[in-house]
Tab-separated table of C-alpha atoms in Angstrom:
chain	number	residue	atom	x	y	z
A	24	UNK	CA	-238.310	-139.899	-75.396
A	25	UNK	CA	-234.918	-141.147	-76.423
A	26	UNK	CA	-234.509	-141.982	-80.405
A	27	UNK	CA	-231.767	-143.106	-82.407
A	28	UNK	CA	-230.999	-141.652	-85.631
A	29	UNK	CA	-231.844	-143.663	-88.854
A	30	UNK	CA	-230.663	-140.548	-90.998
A	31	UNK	CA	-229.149	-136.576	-90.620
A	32	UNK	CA	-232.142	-134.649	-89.166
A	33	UNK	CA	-231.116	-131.088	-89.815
A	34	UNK	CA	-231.476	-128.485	-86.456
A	35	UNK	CA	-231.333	-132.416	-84.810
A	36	UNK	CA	-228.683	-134.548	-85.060
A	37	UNK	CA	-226.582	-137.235	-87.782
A	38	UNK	CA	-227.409	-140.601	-88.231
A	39	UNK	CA	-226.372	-142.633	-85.241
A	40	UNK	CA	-226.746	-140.236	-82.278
A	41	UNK	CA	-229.295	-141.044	-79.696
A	42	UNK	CA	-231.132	-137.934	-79.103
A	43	UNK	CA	-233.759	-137.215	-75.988
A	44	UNK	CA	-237.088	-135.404	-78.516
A	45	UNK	CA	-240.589	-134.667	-76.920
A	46	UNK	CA	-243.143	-137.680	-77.334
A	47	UNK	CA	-245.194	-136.236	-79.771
A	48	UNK	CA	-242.753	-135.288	-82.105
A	49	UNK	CA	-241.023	-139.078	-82.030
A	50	UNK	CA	-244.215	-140.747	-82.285
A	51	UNK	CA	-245.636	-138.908	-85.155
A	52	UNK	CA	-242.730	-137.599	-87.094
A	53	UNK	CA	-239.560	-139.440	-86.807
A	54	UNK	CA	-240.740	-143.314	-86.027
A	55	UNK	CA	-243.465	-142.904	-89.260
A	56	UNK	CA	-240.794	-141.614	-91.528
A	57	UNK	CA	-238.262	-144.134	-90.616
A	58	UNK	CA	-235.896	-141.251	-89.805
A	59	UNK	CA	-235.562	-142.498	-86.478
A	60	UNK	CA	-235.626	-145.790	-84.180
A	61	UNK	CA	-236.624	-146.214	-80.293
A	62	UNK	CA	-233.438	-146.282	-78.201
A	63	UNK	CA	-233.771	-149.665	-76.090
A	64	UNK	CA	-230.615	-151.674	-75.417
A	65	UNK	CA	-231.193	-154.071	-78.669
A	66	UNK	CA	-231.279	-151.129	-80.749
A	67	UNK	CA	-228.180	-149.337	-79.155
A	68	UNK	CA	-226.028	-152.093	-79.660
A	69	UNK	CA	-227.319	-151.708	-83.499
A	70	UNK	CA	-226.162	-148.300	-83.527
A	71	UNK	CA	-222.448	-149.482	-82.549
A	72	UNK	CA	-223.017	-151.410	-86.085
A	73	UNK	CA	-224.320	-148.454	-88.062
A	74	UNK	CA	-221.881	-146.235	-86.738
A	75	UNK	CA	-219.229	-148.741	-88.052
A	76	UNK	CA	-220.656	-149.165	-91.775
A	77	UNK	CA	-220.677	-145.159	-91.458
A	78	UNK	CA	-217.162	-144.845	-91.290
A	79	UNK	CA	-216.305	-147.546	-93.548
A	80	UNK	CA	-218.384	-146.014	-96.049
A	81	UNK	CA	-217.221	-142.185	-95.243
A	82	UNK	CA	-213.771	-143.639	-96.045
A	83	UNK	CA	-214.934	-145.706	-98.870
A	84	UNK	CA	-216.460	-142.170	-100.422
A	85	UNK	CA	-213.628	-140.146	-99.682
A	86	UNK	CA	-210.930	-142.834	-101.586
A	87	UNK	CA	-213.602	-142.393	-104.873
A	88	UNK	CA	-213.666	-138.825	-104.569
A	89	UNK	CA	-209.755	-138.103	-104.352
A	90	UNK	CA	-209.503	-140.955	-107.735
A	91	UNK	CA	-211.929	-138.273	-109.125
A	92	UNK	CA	-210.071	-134.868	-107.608
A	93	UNK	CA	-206.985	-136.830	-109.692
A	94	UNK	CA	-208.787	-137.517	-113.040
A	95	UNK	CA	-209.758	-133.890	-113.275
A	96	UNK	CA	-206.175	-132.587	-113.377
A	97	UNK	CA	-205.426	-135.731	-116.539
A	98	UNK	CA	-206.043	-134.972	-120.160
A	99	UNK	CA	-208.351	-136.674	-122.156
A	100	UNK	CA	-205.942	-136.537	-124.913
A	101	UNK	CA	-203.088	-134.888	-124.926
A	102	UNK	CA	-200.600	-131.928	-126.136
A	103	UNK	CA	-198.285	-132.180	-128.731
A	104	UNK	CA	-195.687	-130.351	-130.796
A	105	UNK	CA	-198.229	-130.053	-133.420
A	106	UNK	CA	-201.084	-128.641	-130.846
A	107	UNK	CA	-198.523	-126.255	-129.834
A	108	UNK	CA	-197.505	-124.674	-133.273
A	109	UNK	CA	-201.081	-124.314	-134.638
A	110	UNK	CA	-201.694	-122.238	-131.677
A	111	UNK	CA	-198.417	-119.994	-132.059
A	112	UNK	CA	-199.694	-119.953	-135.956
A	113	UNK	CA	-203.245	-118.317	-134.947
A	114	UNK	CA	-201.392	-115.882	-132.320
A	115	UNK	CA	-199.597	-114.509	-135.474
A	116	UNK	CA	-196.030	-116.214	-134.493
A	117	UNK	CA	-194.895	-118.547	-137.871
A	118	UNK	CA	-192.981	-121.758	-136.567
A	119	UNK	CA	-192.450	-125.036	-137.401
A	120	UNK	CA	-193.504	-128.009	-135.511
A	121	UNK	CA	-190.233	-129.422	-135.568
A	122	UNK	CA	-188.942	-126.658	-134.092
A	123	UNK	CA	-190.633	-127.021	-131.166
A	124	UNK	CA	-188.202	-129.703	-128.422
A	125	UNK	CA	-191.210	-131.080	-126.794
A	126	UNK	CA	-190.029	-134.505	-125.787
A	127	UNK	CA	-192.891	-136.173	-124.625
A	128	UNK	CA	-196.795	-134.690	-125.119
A	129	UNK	CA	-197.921	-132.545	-122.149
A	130	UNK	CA	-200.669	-135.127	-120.340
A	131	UNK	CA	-201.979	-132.698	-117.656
A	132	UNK	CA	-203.427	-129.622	-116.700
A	133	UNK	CA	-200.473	-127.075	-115.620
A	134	UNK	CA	-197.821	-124.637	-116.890
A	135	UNK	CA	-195.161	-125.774	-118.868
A	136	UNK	CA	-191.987	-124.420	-120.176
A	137	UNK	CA	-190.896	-125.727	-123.753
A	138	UNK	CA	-187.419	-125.463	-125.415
A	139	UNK	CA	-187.564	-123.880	-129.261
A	140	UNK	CA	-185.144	-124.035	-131.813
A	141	UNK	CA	-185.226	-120.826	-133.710
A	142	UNK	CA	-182.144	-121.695	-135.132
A	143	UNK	CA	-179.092	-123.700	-134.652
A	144	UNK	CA	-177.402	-121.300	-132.254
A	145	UNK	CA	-180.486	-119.639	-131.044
A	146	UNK	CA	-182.886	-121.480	-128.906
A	147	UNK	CA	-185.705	-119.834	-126.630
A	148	UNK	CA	-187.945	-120.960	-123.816
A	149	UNK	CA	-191.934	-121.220	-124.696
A	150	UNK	CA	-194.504	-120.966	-121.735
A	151	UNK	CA	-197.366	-123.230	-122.574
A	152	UNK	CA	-199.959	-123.275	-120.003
A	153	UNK	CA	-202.814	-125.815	-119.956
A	154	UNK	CA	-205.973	-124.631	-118.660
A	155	UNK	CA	-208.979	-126.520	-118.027
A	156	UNK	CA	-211.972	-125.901	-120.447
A	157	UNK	CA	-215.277	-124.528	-119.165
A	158	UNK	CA	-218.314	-125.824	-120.254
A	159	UNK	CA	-221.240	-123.926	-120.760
A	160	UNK	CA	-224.714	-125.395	-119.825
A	161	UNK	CA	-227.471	-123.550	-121.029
């Protein structure tokens, strides 16, 4: 018996293939649970159709999950100056904020290298590296 596929049948096929099964096992467990239709010629040419929708929708899902791959690697907030010297200040290191030449706040997830004034003729070069937070679920 020859059966198109309604939805992925593991060990069988994906949705779309037509697919030769035994009788028994078409009649009683694909047809009932709608995971499969008869292959005659009006339901091939249906199949053309499904197969279409498939990949517009496989494309359609793989735009939404790259947008999502991209808003993982953006802050919520952001890193400033500020954000920077309180975390020198716990590490034991005492600097001022203004000290620090960060331009702009840091807006993603990466490493960074910040100027620092020390001093008016001594300046050094801060690593700040941005790390993205685990979350615990319990």
């Amino acid at each position: 018996m020859e059966v198109i596929l309604k939805e992925d049948v593991n060990k069988l096929g994906s949705r779309g293939d037509v697919v030769k099964v035994a009788e028994g096992y078409g009649r009683n467990y694909l047809l009932p649970r709608k995971l499969a239709i008869v292959a005659n010629e009006g339901n091939k040419a249906v199949v053309v159709q499904m197969k279409a929708a498939s990949v517009r929708r496989s494309a359609k899902e793989k735009t939404q999950a790259e947008e999502l791959a991209k808003q993982n690697e953006q802050l919520f907030g952001s890193v400033t100056s500020s954000d920077i010297g309180e975390a020198l200040t716990k590490k034991g290191f005492n600097l001022d904020r203004r000290q620090i030449q960060l331009h702009e706040p840091l807006k993603t997830v990466g490493e960074f290298t910040v100027p620092v004034k020390l001093h008016k003729d001594v300046s050094a070069h801060l690593k700040v590296v941005i790390e993205k937070e685990t979350v615990v679920e319990t």
